mmCIF file of C-alpha atoms in Angstrom:
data_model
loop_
_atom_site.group_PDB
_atom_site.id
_atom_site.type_symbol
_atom_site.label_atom_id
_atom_site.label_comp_id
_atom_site.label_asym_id
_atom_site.label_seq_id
_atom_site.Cartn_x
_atom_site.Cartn_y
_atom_site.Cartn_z
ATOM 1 C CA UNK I 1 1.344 -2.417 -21.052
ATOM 2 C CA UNK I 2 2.549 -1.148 -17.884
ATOM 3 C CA UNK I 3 5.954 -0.548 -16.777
ATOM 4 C CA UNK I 4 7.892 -3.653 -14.672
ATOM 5 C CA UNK I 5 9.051 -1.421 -12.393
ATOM 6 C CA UNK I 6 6.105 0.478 -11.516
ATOM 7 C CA UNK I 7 5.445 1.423 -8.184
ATOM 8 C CA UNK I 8 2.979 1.463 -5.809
ATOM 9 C CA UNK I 9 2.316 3.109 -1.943
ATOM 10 C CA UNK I 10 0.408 0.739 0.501
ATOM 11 C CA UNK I 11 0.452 1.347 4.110
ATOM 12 C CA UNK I 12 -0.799 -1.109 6.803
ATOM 13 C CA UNK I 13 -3.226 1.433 9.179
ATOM 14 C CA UNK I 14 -2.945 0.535 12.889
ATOM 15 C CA UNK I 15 -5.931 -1.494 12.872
ATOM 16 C CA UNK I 16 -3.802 -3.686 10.910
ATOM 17 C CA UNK I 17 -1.078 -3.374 12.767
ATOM 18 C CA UNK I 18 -2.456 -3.780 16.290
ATOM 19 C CA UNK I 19 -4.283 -7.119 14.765
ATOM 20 C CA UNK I 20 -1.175 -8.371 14.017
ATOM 21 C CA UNK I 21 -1.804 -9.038 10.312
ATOM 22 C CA UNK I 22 1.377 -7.369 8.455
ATOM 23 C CA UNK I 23 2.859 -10.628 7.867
ATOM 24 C CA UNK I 24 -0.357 -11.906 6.694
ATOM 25 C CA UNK I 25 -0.314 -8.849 4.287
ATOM 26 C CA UNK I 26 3.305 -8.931 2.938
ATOM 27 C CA UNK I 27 2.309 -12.663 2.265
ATOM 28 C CA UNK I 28 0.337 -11.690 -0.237
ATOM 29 C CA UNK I 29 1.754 -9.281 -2.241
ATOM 30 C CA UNK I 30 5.241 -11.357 -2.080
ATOM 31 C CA UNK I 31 3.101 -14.256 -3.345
ATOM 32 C CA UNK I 32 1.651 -12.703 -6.351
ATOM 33 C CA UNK I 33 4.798 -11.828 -7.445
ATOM 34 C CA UNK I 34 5.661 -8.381 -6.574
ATOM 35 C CA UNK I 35 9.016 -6.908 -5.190
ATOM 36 C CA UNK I 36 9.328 -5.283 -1.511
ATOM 37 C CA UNK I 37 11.586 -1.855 -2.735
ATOM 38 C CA UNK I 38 10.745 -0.500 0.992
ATOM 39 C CA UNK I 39 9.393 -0.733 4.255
ATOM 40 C CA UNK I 40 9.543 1.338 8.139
ATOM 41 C CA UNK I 41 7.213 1.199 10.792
ATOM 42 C CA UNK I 42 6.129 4.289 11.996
ATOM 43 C CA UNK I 43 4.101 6.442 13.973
ATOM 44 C CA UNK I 44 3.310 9.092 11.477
ATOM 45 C CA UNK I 45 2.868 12.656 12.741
ATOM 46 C CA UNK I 46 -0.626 14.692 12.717
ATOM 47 C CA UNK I 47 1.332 17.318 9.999
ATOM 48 C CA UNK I 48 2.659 13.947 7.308
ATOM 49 C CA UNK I 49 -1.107 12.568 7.808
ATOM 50 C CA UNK I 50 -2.800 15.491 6.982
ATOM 51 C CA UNK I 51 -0.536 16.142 3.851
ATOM 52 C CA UNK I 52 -0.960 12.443 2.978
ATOM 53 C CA UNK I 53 -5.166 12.644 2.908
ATOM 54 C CA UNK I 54 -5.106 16.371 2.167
ATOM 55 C CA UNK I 55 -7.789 15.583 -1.201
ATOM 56 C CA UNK I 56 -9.792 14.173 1.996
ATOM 57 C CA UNK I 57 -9.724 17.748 3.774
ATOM 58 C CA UNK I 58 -13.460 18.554 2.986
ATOM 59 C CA UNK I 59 -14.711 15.385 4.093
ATOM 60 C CA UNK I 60 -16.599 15.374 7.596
ATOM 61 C CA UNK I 61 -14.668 12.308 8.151
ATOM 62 C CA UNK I 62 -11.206 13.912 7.633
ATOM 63 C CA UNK I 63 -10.186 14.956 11.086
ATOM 64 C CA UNK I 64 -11.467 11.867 12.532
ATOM 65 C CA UNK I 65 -9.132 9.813 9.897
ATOM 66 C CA UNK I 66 -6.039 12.001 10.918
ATOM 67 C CA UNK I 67 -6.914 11.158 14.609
ATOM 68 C CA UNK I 68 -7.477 7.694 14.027
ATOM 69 C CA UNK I 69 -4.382 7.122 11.758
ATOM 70 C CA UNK I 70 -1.708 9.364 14.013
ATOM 71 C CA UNK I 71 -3.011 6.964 16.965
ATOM 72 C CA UNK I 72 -0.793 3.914 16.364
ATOM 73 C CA UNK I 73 2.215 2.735 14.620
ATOM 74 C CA UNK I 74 1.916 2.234 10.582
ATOM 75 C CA UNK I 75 4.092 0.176 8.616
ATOM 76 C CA UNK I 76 4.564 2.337 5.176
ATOM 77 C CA UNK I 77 5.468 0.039 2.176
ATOM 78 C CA UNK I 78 6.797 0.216 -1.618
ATOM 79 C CA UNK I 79 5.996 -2.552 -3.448
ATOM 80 C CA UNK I 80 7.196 -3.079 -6.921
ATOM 81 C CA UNK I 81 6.050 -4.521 -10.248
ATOM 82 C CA UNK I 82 3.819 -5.068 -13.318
ATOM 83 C CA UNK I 83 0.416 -2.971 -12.840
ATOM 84 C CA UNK I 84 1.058 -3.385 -9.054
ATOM 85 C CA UNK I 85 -0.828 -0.021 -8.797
ATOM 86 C CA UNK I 86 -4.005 -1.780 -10.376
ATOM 87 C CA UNK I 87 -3.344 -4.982 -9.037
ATOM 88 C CA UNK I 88 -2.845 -3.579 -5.536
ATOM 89 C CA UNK I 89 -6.274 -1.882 -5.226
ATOM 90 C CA UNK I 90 -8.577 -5.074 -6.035
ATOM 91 C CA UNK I 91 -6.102 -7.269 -3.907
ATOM 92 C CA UNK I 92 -7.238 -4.645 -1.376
ATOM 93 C CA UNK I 93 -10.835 -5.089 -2.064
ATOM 94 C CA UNK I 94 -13.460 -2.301 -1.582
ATOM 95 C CA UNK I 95 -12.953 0.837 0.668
ATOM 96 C CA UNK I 96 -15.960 -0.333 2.414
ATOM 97 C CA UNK I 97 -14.971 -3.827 3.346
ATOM 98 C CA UNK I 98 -18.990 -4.938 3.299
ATOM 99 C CA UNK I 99 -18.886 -4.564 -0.322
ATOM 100 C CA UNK I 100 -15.298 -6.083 -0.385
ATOM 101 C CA UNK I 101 -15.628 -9.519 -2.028
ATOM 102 C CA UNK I 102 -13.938 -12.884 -0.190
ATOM 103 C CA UNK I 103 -10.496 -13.487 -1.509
ATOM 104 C CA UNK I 104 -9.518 -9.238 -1.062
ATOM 105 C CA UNK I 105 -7.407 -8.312 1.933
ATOM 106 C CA UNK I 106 -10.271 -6.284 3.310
ATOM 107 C CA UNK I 107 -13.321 -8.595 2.432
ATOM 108 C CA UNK I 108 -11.261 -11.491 4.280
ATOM 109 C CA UNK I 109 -10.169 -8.977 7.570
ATOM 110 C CA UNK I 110 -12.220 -6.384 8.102
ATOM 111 C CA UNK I 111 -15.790 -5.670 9.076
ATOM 112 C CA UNK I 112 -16.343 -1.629 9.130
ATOM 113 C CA UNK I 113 -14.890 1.306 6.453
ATOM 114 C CA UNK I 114 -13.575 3.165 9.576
ATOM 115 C CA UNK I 115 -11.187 0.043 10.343
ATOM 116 C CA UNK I 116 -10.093 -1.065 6.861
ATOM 117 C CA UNK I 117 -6.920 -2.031 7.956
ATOM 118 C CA UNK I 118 -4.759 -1.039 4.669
ATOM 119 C CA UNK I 119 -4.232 1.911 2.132
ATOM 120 C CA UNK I 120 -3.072 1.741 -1.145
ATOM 121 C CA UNK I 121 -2.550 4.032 -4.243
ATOM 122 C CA UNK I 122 -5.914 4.353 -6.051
ATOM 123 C CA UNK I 123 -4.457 6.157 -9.593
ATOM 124 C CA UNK I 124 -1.135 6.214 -11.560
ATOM 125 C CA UNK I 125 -0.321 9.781 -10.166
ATOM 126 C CA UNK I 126 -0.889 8.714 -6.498
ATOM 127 C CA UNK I 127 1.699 6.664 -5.340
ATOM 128 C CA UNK I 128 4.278 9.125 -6.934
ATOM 129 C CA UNK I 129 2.830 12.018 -4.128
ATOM 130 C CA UNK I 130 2.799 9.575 -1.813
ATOM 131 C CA UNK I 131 5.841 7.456 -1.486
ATOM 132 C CA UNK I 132 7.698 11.435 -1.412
ATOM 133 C CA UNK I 133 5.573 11.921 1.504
ATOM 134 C CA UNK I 134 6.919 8.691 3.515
ATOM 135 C CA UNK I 135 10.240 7.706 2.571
ATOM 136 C CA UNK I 136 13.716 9.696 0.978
ATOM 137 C CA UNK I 137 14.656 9.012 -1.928
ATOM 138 C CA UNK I 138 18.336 6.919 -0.319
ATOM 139 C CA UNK I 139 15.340 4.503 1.492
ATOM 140 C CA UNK I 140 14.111 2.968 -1.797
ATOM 141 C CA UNK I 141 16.124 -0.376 -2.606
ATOM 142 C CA UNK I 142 16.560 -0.931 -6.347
ATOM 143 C CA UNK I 143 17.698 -4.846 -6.931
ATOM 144 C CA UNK I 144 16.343 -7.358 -9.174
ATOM 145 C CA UNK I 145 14.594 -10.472 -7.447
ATOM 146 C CA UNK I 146 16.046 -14.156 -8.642
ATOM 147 C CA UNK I 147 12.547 -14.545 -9.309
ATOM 148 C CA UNK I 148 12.156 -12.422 -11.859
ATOM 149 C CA UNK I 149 12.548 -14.616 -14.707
ATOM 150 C CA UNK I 150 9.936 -17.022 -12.929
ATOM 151 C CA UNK I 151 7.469 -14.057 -12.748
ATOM 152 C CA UNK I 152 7.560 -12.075 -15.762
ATOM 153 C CA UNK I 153 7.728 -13.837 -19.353
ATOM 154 C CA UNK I 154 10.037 -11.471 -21.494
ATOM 155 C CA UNK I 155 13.055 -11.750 -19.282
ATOM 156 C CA UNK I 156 16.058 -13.217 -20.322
ATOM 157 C CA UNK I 157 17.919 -15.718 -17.879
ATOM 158 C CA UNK I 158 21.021 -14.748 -16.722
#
């Protein structure tokens, strides 16, 4: 079984953003249980982008990402909990949001791959890499929710 307090990087892309749909998105992932351990909006320079996608860099579609990504404001998140890594990708649905399926962030919101509104971790050694990239170490809140007796099982009540 996976760790409680495993982490997880997901970034609202400024599709997202511009839509106006962060709230809709933090909805989500606060309602299946998991903990908020950080958050900034940002406009992320061409350098932090190009780090951040850098197993991307032989893709044709690479530059255009970088461009696409540096030309808005992104709001960088750290969410917090049982396989949140897992979890997080299929609440995000499908890269390609046509093959997303209802229910999933991106088959609900999106319509084409290039404006998928939302990254997320995709392995276990991912969000490690990336939540280095985005935030200092000083900008990651450790608390415990009051909730977390009413969301995980094997937790004793205070």
């Amino acid at each position: 079984m996976a760790s409680i307090s495993e982490r997880t990087f997901i970034a609202i892309k400024p599709d997202g953003v511009q839509r106006g749909l962060v709230g809709e998105i933090i909805r989500r992932f606060e309602q299946k249980g998991f903990k908020l351990v950080a958050m900034k909006l940002t406009h992320a320079s061409e350098d932090l982008l190009r780090e951040h996608y850098i197993d991307l860099k032989d893709r044709p579609f690479y530059a255009g990402l970088v461009q696409y990504m540096h030309s808005g404001p992104i709001v960088a998140m750290v969410w917090e909990g049982l396989n949140v890594i897992k979890t997080g990708r299929v609440m995000l649905g499908e890269t390609n949001p046509m093959d997303s399926k209802p229910g999933t962030i991106r088959g609900d919101l999106c319509v084409q791959v290039g404006r998928n509104i939302i990254h997320g971790s995709d392995s276990v050694e991912s969000p490690q890499k990336e939540i280095s990239l985005w935030f200092k170490p000083a900008e990651l809140i450790d608390y415990r929710s009051c909730a977390h007796v009413r969301i995980y099982e094997r937790c004793r009540f205070p």
